[in-house]
Coordinates of C-alpha atoms in Angstrom, one line a residue:
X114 CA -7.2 3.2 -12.5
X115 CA -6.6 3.7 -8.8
X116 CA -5.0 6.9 -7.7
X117 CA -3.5 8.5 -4.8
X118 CA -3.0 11.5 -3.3
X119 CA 0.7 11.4 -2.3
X120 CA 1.9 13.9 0.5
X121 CA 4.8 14.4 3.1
X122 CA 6.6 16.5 5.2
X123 CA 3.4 18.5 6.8
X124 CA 5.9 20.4 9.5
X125 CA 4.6 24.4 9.5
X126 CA 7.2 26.4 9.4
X127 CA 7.9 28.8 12.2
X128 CA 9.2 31.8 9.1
X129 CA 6.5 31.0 6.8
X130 CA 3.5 29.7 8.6
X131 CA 0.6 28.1 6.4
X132 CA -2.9 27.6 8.3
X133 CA -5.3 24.6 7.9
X134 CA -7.9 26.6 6.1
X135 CA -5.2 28.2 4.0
X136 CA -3.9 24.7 2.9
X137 CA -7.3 22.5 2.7
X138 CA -8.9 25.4 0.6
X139 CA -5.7 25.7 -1.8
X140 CA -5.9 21.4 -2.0
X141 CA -9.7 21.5 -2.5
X142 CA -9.3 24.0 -5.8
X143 CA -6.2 22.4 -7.2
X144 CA -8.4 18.9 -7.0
X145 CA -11.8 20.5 -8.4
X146 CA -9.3 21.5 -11.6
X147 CA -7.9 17.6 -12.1
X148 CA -11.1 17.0 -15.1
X149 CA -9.5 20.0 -17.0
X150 CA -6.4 19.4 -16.7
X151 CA -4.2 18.3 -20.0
X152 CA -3.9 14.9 -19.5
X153 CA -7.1 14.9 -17.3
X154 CA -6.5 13.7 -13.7
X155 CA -7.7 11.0 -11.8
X156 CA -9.7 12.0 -8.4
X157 CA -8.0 11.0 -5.7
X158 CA -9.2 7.3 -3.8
X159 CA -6.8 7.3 -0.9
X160 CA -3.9 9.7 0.9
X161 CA -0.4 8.6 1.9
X162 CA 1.4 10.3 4.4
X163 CA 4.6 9.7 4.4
X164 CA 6.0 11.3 7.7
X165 CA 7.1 14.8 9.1
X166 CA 3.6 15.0 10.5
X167 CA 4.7 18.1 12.6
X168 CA 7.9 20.7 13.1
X169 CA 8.7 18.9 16.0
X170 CA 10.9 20.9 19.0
X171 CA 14.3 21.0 20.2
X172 CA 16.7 20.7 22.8
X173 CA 16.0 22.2 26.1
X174 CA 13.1 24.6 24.8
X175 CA 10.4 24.7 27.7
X176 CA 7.1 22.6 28.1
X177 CA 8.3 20.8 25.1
X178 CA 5.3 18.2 25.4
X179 CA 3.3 21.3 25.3
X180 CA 4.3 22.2 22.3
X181 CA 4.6 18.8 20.5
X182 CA 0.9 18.3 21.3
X183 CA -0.4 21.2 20.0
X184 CA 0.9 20.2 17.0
X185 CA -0.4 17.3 16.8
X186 CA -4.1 19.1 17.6
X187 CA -3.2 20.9 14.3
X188 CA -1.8 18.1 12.1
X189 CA -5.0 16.0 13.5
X190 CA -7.6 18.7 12.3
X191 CA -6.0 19.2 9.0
X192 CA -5.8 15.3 8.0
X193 CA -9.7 14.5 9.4
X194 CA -10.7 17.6 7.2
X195 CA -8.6 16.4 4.3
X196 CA -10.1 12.7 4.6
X197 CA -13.8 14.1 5.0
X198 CA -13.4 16.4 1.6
X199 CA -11.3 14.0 -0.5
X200 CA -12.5 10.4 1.0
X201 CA -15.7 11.2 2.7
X202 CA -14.4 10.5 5.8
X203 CA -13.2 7.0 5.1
X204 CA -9.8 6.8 7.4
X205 CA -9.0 3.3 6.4
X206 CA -7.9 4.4 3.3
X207 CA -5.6 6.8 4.7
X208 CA -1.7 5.7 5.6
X209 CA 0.3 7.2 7.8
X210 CA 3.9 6.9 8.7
X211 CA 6.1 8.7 10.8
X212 CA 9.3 11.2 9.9
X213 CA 12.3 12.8 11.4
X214 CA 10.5 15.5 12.7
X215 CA 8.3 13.5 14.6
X216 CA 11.0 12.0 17.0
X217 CA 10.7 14.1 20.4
X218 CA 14.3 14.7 20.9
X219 CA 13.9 15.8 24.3
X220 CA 12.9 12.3 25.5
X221 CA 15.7 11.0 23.5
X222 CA 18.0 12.8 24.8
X223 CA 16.8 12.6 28.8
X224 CA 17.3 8.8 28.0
X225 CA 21.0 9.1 27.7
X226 CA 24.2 10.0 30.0
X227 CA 27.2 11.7 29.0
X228 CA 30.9 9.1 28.5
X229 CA 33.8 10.1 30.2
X230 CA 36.8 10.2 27.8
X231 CA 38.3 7.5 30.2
X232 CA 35.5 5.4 29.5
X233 CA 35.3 5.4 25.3
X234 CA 34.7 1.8 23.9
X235 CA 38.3 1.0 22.4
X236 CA 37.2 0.6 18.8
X237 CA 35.6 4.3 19.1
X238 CA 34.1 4.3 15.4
X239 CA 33.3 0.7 14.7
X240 CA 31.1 0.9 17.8
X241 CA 29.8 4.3 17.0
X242 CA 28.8 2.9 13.7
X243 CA 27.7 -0.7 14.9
X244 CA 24.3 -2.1 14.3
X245 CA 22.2 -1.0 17.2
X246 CA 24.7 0.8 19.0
X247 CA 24.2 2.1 21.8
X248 CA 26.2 4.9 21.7
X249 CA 25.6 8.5 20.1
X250 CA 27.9 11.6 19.2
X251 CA 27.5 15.1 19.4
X252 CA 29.2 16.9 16.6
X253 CA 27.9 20.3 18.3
X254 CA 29.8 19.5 21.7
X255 CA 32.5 17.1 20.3
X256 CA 30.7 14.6 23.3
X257 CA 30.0 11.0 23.8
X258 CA 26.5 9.6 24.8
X259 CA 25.4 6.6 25.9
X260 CA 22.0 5.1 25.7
X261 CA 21.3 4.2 29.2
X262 CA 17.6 3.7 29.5
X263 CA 16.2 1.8 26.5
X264 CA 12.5 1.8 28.0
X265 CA 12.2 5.5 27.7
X266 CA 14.5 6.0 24.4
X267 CA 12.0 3.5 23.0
X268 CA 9.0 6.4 24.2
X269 CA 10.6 9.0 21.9
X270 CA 7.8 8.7 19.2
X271 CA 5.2 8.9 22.0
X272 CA 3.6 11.7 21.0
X273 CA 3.2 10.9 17.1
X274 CA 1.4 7.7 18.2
X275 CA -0.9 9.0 20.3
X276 CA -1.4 11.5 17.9
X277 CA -2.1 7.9 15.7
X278 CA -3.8 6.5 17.6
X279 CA -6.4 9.4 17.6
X280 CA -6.7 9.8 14.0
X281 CA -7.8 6.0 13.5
X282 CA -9.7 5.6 16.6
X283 CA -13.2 6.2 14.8
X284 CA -12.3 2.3 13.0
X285 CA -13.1 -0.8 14.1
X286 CA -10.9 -2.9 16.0
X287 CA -10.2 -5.1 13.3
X288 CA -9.2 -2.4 11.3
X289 CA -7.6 -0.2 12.8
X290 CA -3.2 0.0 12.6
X291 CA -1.1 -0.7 15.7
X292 CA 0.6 1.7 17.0
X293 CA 4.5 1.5 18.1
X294 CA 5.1 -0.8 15.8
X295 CA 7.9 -1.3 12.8
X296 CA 5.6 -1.7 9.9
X297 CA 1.4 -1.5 9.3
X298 CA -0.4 -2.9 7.1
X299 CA -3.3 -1.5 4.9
X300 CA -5.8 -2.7 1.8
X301 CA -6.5 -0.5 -1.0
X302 CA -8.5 -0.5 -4.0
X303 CA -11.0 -3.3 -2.9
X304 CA -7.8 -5.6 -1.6
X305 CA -5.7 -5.3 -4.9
X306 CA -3.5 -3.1 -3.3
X307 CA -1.7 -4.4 -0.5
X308 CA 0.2 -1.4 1.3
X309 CA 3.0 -2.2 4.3
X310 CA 3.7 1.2 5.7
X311 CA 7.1 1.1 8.0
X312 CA 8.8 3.3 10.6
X313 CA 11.9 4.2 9.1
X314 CA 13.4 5.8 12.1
X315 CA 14.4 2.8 14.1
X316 CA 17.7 4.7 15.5
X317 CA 16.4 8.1 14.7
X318 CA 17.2 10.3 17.6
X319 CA 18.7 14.0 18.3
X320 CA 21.9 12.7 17.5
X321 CA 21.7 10.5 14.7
X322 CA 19.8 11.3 11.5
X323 CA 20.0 8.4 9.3
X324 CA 16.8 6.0 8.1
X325 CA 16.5 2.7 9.1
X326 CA 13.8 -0.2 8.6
X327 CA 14.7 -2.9 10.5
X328 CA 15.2 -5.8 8.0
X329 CA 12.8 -8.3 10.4
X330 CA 9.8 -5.5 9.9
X331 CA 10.1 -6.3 5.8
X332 CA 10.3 -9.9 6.4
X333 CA 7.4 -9.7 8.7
X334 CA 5.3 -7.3 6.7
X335 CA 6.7 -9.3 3.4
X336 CA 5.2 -12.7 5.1
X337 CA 2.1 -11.4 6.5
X338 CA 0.9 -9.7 3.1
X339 CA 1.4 -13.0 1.4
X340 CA -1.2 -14.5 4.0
X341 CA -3.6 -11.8 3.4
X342 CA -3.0 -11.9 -0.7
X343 CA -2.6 -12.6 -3.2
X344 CA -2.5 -8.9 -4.1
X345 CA -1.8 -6.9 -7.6
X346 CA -0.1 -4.7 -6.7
X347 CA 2.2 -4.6 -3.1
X348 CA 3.4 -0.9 -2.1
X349 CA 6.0 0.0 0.2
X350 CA 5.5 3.7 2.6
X351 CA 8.2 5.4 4.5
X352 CA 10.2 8.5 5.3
X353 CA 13.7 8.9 4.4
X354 CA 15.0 9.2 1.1
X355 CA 17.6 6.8 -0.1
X356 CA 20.5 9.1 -1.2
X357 CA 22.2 12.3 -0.4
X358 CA 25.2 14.9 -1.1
X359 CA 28.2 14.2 0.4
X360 CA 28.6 14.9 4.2
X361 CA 25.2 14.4 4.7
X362 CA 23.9 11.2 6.9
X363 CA 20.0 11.8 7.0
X364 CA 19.5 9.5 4.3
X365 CA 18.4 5.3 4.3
X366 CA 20.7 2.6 2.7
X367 CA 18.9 1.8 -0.7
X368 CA 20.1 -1.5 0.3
X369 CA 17.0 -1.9 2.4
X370 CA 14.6 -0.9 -0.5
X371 CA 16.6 -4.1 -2.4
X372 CA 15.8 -5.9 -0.2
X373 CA 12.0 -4.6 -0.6
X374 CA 12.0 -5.7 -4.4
X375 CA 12.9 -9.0 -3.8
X376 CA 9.7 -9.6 -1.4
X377 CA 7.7 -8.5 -4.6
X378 CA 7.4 -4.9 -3.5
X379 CA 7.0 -2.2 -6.9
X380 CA 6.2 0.8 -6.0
X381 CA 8.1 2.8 -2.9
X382 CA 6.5 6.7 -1.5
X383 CA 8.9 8.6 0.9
X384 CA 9.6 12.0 2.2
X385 CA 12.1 13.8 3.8
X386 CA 14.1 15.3 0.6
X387 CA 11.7 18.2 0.0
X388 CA 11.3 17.8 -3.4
X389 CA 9.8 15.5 -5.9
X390 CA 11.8 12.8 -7.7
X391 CA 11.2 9.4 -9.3
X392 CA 14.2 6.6 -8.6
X393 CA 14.2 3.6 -10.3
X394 CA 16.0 1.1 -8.1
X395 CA 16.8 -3.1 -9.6
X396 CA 17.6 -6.1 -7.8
X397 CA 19.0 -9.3 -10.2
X398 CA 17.8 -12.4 -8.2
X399 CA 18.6 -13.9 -10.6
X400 CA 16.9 -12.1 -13.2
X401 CA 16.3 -8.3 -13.3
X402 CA 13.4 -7.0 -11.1
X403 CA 12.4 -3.2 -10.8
X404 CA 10.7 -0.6 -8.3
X405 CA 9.7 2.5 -8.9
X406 CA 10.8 4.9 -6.2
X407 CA 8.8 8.2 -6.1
X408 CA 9.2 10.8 -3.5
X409 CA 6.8 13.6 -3.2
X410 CA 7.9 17.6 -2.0
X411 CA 7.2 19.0 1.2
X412 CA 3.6 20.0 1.0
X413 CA 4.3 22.7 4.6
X414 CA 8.1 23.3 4.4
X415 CA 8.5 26.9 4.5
X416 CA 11.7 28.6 2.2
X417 CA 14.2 28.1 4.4
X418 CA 13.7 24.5 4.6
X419 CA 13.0 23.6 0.8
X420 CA 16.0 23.1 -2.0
X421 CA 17.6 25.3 -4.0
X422 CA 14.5 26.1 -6.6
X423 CA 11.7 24.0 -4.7
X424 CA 8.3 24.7 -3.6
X425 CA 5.8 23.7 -1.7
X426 CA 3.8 20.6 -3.1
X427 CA 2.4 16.7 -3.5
X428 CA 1.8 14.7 -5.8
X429 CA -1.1 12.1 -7.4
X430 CA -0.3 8.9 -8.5
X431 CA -2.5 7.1 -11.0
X432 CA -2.0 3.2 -11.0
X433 CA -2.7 1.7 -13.9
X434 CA -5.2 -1.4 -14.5
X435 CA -2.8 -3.6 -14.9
X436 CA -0.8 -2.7 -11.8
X437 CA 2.8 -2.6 -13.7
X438 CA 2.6 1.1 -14.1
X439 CA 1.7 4.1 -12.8
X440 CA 1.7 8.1 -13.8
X441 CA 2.9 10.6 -11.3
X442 CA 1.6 14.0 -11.4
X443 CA 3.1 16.7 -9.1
X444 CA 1.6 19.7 -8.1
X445 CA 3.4 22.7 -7.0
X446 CA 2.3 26.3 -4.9
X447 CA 3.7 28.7 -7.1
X448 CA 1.5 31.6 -6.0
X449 CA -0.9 33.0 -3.5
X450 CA -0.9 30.0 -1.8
X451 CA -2.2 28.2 -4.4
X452 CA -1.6 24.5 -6.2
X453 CA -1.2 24.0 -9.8
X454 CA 0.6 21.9 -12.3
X455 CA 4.5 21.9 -11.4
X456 CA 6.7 22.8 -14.6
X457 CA 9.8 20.1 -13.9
X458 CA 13.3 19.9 -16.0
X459 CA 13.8 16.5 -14.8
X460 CA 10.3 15.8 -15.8
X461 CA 11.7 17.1 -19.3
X462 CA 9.5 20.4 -18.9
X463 CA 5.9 18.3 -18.1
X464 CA 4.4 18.1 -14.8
X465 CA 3.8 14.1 -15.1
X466 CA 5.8 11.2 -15.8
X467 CA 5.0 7.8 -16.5
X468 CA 6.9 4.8 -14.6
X469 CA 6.9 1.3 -15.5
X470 CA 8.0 -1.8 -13.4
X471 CA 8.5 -5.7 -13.6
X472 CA 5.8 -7.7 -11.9
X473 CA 6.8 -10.2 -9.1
X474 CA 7.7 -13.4 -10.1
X475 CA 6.4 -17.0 -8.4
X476 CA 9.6 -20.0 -7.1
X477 CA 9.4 -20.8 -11.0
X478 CA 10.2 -17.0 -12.2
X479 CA 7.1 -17.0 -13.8
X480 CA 5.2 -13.5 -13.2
X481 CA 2.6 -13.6 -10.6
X482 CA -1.0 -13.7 -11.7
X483 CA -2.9 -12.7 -8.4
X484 CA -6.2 -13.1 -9.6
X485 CA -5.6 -17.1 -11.1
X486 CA -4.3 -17.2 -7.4
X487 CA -6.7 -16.1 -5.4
X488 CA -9.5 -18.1 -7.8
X489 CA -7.6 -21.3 -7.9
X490 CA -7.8 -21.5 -4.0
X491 CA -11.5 -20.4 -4.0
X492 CA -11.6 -24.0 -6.5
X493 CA -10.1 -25.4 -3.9
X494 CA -11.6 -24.6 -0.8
X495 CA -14.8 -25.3 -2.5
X496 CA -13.6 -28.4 -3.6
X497 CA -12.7 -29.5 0.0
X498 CA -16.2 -28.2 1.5
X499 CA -17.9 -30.6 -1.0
X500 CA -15.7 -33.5 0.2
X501 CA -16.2 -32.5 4.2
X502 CA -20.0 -32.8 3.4
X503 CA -21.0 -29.3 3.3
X504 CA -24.7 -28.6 1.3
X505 CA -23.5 -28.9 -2.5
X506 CA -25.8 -25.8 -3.1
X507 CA -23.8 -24.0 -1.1
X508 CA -20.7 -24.4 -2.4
X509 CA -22.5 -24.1 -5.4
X510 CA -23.6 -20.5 -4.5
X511 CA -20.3 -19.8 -3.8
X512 CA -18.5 -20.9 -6.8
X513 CA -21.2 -18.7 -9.0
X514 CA -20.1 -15.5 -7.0
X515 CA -16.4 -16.1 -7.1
X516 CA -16.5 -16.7 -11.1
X517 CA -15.2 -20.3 -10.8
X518 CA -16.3 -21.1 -14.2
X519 CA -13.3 -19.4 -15.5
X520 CA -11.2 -22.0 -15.0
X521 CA -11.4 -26.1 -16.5
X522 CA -11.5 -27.5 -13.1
X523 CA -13.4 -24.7 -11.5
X524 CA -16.3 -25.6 -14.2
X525 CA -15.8 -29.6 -13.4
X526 CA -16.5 -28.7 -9.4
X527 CA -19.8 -26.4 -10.4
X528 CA -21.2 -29.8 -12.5
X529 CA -20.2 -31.8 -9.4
X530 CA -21.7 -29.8 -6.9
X531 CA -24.9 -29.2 -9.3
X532 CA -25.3 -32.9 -9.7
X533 CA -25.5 -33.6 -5.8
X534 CA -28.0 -30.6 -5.3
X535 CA -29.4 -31.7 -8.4
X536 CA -30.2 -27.9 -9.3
X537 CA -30.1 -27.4 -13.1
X538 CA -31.0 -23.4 -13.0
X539 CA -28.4 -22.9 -10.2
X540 CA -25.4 -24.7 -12.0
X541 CA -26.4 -23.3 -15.5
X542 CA -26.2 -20.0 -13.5
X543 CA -22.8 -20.5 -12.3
X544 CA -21.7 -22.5 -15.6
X545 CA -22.4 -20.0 -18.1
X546 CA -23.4 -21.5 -21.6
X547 CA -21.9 -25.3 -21.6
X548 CA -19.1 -25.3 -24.0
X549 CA -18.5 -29.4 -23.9
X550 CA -20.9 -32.5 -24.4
X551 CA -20.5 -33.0 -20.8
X552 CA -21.5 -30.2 -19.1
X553 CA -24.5 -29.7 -21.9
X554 CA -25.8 -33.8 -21.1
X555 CA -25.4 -33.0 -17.3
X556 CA -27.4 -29.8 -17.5
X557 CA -29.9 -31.9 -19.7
X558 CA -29.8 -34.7 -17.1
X559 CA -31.0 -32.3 -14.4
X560 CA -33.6 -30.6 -16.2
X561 CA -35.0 -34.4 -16.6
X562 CA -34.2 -35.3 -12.8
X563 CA -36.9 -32.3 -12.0
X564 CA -39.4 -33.6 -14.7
X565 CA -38.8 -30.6 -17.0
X566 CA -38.4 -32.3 -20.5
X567 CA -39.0 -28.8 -23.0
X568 CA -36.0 -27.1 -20.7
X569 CA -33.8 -30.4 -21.7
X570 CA -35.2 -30.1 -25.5
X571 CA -34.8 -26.3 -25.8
X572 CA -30.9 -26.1 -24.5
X573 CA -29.8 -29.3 -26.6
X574 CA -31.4 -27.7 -29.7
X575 CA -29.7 -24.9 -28.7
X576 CA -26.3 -25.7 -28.1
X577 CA -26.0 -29.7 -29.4
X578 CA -24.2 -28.5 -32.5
X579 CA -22.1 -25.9 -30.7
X580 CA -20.7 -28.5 -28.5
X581 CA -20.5 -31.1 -31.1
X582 CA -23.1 -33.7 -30.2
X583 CA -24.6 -35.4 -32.6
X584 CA -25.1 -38.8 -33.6
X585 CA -26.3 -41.6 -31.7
X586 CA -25.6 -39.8 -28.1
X587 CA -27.9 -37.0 -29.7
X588 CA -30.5 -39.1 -30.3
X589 CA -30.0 -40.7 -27.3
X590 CA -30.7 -37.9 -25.5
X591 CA -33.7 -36.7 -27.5
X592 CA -35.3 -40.6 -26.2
X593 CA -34.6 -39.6 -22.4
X594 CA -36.6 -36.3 -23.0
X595 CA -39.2 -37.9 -25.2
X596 CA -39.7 -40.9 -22.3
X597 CA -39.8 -38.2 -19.4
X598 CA -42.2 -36.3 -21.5
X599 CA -44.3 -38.9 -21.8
X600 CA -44.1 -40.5 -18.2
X601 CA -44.7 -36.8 -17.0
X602 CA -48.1 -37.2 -18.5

């Protein structure tokens, strides 16, 4: 299985402050018990962060910059520690998105200008509330704003990608995420896992609170995983949680996870809600298709922050080997700063629960089947290199290490390309045992073409019943040896 370690909303609290050592230490123990535990658990093979990387600062405090970068310093520290203990240092494997929290409000703000009364748009709410609007309200002040200068409301996550920018810096070029952009991309679990990680505060500012993905960043990141694919399993990372009480507007449409699903998308992490919770959300196009939506608790919040009941923790998630289901452990501080096995009553008492979901279906509503995928175009490309003229035994060479033989035409291509190398050893490498008269005369037939008549007569004695061949093309056979035999003399 492939598992992850699953945590969110790192903001220190101001009340109840929590240092780096105090946190990495109390991670580091609660890991070294996972073997013991009852079920045993997996050790973790990547981290997801899913946003709230600092507290963030408010309105017209001083040096805010100041402030919001020495957070960062201390958000950077603890995830390059956590990576080195629980990855050994490998940052690729680590996705990071940003939260609420991370949205400098001061910047946002100093990019708007206050509306005169006299000056309201004439459909007040329906602009308020229009796709990309331009217009924000004040609920403190009962005032109108207006987004005036989009260049520097655009800057108001500044600081979190500089501070993203630094964490991934140590990777190559061609690995390494984008920064100010709607959605990354990342490849997990030796590229079965195909991760698109999105901003979900496209119109997050100090005046509005709600999520948002904008629906081209899903299409894009929907399109540009199928390029990179075909992938087992296709994950979807981001912030906000996708319900709330009533009166509440921090939360993301769940529309926008739909519309996930339907790009083949089964297993969603967020933030934001403080506490762990497992949403199944379904999609019928036409027929029923399922995600499992897992949010993980605050793993900083301090007791003013957390719900009714919560504490601090994260969560593991163990991916099954067949990629259709996973088992989500959460892991709560209870005590002395310490992690341990949470004791849930939605989990029914337990401190797991086990999630299921329906693979992606093809155009034809058939499931997917990645790996016949990704092989069948191996086949193919190899098949095309052979007809551009490139060395049969390379092509050869590469249809061996790709496992081509596992398909009926993948095995036709490996006799093909071992007939115009005319390399018996190689092709029998890459063939396996023959399992048809075909493949076992063409075998034989190269064996011959190098003068090696005992290495023909020892694998048709071996295998000539297996395969059926007997009779007069048997015999035949047995004459070619006998005459090379005898010629080689």
């Amino acid at each position: 299985m492939f598992c992850i370690l699953h945590i969110t909303d790192l903001h220190r609290s101001l009340h109840d402050p929590l240092s780096n050592d105090e946190l990495i230490s109390a991670l580091v123990s609660d890991r070294d018990s996972f073997p013991s535990e009852d079920p045993p658990i997996a050790l973790p093979q990547a981290i997801v962060v899913s946003g709230d990387i600092i507290q963030g600062v408010g309105l017209c405090v001083s040096e805010p910059a100041k402030q919001l970068a020495e957070q960062y310093d201390t958000a950077h520290a603890f995830l390059v520690e956590l990576t080195d203990r629980f990855l050994g240092g490998d940052r690729s494997k680590v996705v990071i998105v940003p939260g609420n929290h991370d949205i400098d409000w001061n910047v946002a703000r100093s990019s708007m200008i206050e509306v005169a009364e006299a000056d309201y748009p004439k459909e007040f709410l329906q602009s308020l509330h229009k796709l990309g609007s331009p217009y924000r309200w004040d609920w403190k002040t009962r005032t109108l704003y207006k987004i005036n200068d989009r260049t520097a409301y655009e800057n108001r996550l500044a600081a979190f990608w500089r501070f993203f920018d630094n964490f991934y810096s140590p990777l190559p070029a061609d690995q390494r995420p984008q920064s100010g952009v709607d959605a990354n991309l990342y490849s997990l679990d030796e590229g079965r896992i195909g991760v698109a990680a999105f901003n979900s505060c496209a119109s997050n500012d100090c005046f509005a609170f709600q999520g948002d993905i904008p629906k081209n960043a899903i299409a894009r990141a929907y399109l540009d995983l199928k390029e990179r694919g075909p992938w087992h399993l296709r994950v979807a990372v981001w912030h906000h949680d996708i319900e709330g009480p009533p009166h509440r507007s921090d939360y993301m449409d769940p529309e926008i996870v739909r519309g996930m699903i339907g790009r083949g998308f089964r297993l969603g992490l967020y933030g934001h809600q403080h506490k762990p919770q497992v949403t199944p959300q379904h999609v019928f196009i036409p027929g029923r298709e399922e995600m499992a939506v897992v949010s993980a608790g605050s793993l900083c919040a301090g007791a003013r922050e957390l719900p009714t009941g919560a504490r601090r923790g994260y969560s593991v998630i163990e991916i099954g080997d067949d990629y259709d289901q996973a088992r989500v452990h959460v892991r709560e501080m209870a005590f002395a700063n310490l992690f341990s096995r949470a004791n849930l009553a939605a989990f029914e008492g337990k401190s797991f629960v086990d999630l299921k979901w329906t693979r992606p279906v093809d155009a034809g509503g058939r499931p997917e089947t990645p790996e016949l995928d990704k092989l069948t175009s191996v086949i193919l490309a190899a098949e095309a290199s052979l007809n551009a003229g490139e060395t049969p035994a390379a092509v050869l060479s590469v249809l061996q290490q790709e496992g081509a033989a596992a398909l009926p035409y993948g095995r036709r291509l490996i006799t093909m390309a071992g007939l115009a190398a005319l390399a018996p050893d190689e092709t029998l490498a890459a063939l396996g045992t023959p399992t048809s008269i075909e493949e076992l005369m063409i075998i034989a037939d190269l064996f011959l073409a190098q003068s090696r008549p005992d290495d023909a007569e020892t694998l048709l004695l071996k295998l000539a019943s297996e395969v059926g061949l007997t009779g007069g093309p048997l015999q035949e056979m047995q004459r070619r040896i006998d005459m090379t035999r005898r010629m080689s003399k």
